[in-house]
CSV table of C-alpha atoms in Angstrom, one decimal:
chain,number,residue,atom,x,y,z
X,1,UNK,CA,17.8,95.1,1.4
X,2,UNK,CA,18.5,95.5,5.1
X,3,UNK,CA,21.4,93.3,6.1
X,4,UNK,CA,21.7,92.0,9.9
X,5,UNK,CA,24.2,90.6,12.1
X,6,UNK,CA,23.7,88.8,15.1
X,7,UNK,CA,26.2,87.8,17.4
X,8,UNK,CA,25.5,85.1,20.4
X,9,UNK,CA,26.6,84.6,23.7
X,10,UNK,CA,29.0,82.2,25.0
X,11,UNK,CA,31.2,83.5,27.5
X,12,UNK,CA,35.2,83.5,26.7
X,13,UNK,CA,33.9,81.6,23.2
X,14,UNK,CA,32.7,84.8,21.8
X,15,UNK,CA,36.5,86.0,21.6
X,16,UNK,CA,36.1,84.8,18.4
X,17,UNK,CA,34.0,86.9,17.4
X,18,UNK,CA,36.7,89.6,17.3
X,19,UNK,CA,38.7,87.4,14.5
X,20,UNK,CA,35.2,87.0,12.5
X,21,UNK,CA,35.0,90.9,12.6
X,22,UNK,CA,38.2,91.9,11.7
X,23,UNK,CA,37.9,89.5,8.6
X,24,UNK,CA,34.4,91.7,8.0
X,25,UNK,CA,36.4,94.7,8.3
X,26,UNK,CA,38.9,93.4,5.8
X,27,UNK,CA,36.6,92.1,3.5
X,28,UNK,CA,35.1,95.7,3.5
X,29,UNK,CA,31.5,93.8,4.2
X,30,UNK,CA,28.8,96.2,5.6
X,31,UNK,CA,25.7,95.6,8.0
X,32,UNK,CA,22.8,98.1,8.5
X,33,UNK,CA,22.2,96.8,11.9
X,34,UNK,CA,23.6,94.7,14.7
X,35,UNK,CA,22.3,92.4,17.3
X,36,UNK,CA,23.7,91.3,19.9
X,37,UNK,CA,23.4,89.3,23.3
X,38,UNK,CA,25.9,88.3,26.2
X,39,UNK,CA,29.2,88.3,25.0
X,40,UNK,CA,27.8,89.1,21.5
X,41,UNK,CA,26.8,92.5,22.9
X,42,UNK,CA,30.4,93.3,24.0
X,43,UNK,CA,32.1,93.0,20.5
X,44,UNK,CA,28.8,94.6,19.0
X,45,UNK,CA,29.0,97.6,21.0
X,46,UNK,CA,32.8,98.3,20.3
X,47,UNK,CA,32.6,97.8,16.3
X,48,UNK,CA,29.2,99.9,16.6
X,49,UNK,CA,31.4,102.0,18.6
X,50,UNK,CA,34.2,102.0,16.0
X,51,UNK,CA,36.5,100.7,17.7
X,52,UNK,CA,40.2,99.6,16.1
X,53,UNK,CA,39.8,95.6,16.0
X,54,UNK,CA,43.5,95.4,16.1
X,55,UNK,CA,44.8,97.5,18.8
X,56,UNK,CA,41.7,95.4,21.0
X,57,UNK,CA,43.0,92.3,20.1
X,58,UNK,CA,46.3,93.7,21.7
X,59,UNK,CA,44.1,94.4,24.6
X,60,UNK,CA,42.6,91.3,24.7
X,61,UNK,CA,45.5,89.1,24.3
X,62,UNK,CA,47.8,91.1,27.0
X,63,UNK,CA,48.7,88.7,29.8
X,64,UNK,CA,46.3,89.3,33.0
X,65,UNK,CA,44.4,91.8,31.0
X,66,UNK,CA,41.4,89.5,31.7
X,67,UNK,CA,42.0,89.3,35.4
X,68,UNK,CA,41.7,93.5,35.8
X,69,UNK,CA,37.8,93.2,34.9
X,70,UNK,CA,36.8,91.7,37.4
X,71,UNK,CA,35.8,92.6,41.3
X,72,UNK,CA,35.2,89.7,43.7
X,73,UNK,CA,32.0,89.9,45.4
X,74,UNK,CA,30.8,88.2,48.8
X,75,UNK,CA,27.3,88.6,47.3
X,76,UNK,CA,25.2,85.3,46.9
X,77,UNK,CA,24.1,86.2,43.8
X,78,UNK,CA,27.4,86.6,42.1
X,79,UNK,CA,31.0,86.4,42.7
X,80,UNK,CA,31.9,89.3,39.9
X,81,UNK,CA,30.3,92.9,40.9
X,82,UNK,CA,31.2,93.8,37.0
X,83,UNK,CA,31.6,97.5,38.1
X,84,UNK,CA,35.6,96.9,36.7
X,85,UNK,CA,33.8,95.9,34.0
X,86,UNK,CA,31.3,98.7,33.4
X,87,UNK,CA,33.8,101.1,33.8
X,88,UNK,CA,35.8,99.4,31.4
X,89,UNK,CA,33.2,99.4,28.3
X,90,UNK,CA,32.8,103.0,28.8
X,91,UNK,CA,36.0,104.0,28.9
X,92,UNK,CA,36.2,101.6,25.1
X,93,UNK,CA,32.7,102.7,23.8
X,94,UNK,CA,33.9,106.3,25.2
X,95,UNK,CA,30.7,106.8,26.9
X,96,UNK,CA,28.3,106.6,23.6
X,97,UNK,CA,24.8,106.3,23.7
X,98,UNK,CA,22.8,104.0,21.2
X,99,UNK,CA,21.9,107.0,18.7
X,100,UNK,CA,25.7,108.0,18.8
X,101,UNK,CA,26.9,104.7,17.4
X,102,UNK,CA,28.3,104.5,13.9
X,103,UNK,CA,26.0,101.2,13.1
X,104,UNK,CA,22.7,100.8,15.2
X,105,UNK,CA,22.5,98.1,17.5
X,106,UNK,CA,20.5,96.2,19.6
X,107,UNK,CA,22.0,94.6,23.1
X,108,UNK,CA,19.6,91.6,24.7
X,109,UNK,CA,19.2,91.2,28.5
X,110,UNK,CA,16.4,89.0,30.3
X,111,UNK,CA,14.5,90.4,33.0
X,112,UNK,CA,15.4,87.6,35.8
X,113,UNK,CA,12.0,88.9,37.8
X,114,UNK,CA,9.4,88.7,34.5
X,115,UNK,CA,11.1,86.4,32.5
X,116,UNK,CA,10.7,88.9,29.9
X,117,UNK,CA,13.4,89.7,27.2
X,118,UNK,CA,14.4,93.0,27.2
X,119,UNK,CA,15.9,94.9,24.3
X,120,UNK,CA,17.8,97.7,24.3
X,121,UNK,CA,18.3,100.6,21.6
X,122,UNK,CA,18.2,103.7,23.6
X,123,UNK,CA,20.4,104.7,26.0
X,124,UNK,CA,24.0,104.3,27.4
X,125,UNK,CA,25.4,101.7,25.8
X,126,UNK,CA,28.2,100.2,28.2
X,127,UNK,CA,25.3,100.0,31.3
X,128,UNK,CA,23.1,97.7,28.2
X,129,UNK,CA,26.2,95.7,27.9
X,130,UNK,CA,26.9,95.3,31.7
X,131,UNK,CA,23.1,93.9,31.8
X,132,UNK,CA,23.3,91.8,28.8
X,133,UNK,CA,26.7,89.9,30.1
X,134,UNK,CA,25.4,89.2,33.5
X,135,UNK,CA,25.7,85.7,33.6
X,136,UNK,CA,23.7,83.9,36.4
X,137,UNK,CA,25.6,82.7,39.2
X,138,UNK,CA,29.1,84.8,38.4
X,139,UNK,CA,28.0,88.5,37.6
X,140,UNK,CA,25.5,90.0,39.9
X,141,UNK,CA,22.0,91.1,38.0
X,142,UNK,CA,22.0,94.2,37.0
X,143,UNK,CA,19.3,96.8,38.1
X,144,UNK,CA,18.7,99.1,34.8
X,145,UNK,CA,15.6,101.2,34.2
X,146,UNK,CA,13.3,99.2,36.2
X,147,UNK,CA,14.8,95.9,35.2
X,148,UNK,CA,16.8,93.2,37.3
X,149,UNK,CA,18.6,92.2,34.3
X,150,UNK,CA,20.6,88.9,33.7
X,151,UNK,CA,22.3,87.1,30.5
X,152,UNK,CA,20.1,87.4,27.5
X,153,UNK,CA,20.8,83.9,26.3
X,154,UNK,CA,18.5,82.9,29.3
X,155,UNK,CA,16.0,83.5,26.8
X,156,UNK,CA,17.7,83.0,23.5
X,157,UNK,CA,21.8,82.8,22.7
X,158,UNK,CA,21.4,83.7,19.5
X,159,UNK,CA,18.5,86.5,19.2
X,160,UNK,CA,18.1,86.2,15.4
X,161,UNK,CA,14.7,87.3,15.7
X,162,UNK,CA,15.6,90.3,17.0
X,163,UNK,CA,17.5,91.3,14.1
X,164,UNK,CA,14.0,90.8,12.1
X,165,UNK,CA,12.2,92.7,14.4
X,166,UNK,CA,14.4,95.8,13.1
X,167,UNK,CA,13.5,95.0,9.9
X,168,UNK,CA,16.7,93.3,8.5
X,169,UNK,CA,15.9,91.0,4.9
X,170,UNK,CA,18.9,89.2,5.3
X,171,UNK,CA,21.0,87.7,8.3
X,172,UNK,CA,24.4,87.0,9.0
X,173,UNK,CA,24.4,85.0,12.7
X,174,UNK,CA,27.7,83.6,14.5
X,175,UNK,CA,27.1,81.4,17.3
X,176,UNK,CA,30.1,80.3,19.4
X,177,UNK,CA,28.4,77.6,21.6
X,178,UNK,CA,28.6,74.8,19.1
X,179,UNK,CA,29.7,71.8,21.1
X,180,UNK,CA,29.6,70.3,24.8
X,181,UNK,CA,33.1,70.6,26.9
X,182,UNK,CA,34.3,67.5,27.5
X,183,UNK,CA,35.9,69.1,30.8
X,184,UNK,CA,33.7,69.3,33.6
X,185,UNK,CA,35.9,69.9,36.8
X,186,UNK,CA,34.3,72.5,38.8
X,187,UNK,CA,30.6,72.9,40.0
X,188,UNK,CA,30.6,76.4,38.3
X,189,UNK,CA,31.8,74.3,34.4
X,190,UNK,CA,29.0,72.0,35.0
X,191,UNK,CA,26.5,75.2,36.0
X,192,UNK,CA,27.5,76.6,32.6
X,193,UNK,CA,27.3,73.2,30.8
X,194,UNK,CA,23.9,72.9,32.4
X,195,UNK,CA,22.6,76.6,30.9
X,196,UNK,CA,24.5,75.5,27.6
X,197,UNK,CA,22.0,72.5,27.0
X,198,UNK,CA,19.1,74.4,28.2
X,199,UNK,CA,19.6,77.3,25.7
X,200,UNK,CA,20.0,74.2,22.3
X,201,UNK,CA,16.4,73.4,22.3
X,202,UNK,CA,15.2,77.1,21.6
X,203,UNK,CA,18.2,77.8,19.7
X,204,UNK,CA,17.6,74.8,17.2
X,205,UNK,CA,14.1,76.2,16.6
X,206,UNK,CA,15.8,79.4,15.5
X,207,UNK,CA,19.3,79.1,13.8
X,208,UNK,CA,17.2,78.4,10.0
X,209,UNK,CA,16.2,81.9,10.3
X,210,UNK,CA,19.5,83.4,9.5
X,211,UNK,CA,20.8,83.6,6.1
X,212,UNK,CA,24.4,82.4,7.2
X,213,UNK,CA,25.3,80.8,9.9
X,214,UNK,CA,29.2,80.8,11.4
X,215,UNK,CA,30.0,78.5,14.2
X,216,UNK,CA,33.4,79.1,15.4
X,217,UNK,CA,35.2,75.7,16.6
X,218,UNK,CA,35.6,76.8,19.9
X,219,UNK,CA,34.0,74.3,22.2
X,220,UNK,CA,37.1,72.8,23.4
X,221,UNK,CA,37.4,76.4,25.1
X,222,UNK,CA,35.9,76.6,28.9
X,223,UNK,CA,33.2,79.4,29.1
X,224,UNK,CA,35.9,81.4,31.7
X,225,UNK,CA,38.6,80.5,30.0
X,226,UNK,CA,39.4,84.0,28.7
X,227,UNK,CA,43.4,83.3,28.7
X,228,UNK,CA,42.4,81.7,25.7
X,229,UNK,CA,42.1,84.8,24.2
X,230,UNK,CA,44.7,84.5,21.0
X,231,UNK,CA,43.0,80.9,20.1
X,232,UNK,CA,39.7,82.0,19.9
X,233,UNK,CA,39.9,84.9,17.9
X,234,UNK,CA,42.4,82.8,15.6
X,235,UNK,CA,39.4,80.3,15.6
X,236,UNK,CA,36.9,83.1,14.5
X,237,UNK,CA,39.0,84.2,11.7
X,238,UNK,CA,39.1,80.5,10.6
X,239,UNK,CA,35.3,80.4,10.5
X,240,UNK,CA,34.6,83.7,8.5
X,241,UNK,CA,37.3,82.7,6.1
X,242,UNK,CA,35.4,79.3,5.7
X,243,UNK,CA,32.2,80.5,4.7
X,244,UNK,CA,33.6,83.7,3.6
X,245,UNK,CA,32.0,82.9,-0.3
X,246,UNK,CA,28.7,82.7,1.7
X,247,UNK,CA,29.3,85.9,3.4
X,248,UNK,CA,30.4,87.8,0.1
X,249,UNK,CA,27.6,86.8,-2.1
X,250,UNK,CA,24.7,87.6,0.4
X,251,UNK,CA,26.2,91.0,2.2
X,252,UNK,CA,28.8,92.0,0.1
């Protein structure tokens, strides 16, 4: 039995899914393959990576850490560059490509030109990443290997189908974009608000496909709000722990 995980997109959200993998860890549960797409692909390259879950929640959580990631830009098509970022998922996935990783993964991007989704298992795996977060309207697209890439969950937040493309029997999915902010202030909240509701109709024809399905309480938290850091990835420990039966009987 191949076992899958497949982690979604959702911005600042998807800290949680740092708290849902360290209760993994813990838990000692195992996966023969991992999917991921937007903010999903970050936290699935660095545990692919083998990163410690604990000294990057440190990270995470250190005031203004959030802040050094990102590089203004005067561009129209974005107001992050996301070379800060790049740089950064290097330096944490120390440079690894796909067939160095300690788990294989799969990152999600969507070719903004096609429409096409585009997956990616070969390669450098922080440049996959930078493509796959590249949210429309605040990272530039990313040119990679022929592609202008933007945000996977374009096509799909939660890209279970992937994960069954590389074979996996059995899927454990965690989708952090449960739930409409009540908070639209800014033209850029309703933006993301307006991609959020866009992305629920393909998403409801897919989330039956997983075997277990975590949804983090997290929609209180603003797609930029990454100062939110320590909540959210409390909040994804909550939600492993609360289907955490689930989790043991089908991966464990």
């Amino acid at each position: 039995m191949k076992k899958g995980l497949v982690l979604g997109s959702g911005g600042a959200r998807g800290l949680a899914h740092l708290g849902f993998l360290q209760v993994l860890e813990e838990e000692k549960i195992e996966v023969d393959c991992i999917v991921g797409c937007s903010i999903g692909a970050v936290f699935g390259a660095l545990w692919a990576a083998g990163v410690d879950l604990y000294r990057l929640e440190r990270l995470i959580t250190y005031q203004g850490f959030s802040k050094r990631l990102i590089d203004l830009s005067v561009s129209r098509d974005g107001f992050v560059k996301g070379e800060k970022f790049l740089e950064a998922m290097r330096l944490l996935t120390k440079d690894l490509t796909f067939a160095e990783l300690r788990i294989p993964l799969a990152i999600v991007a969507t070719d903004i030109e096609t429409g096409n989704r585009v997956v990616f298992r070969e390669g450098s795996v922080a440049h996959a990443v930078r493509a796959s977060v590249s949210i429309p309207g605040v990272f530039k697209p990313y040119s990679y290997q022929g592609h202008l890439l933007v945000d996977g969950a374009v096509k799909n937040r939660l890209p279970i189908m992937v994960a069954k493309e590389l074979g996996a029997d059995r899927i454990l999915a965690v989708d952090v974009k449960k739930g409409l902010s009540a908070k639209l202030n800014t033209a850029m909240d309703v933006m993301m608000q307006s991609l959020g509701i866009l992305e629920e109709e393909v998403f409801q024809t897919q989330k039956d496909k997983a075997d277990v399905l975590i949804q983090p309480e997290v929609g209180h938290i603003g797609i930029l709000q990454f100062d939110q850091a320590e909540e959210a990835i409390a909040l994804g420990r909550t939600a492993a722990n609360s289907k955490l039966s689930d989790i043991v009987r089908i991966f464990g």
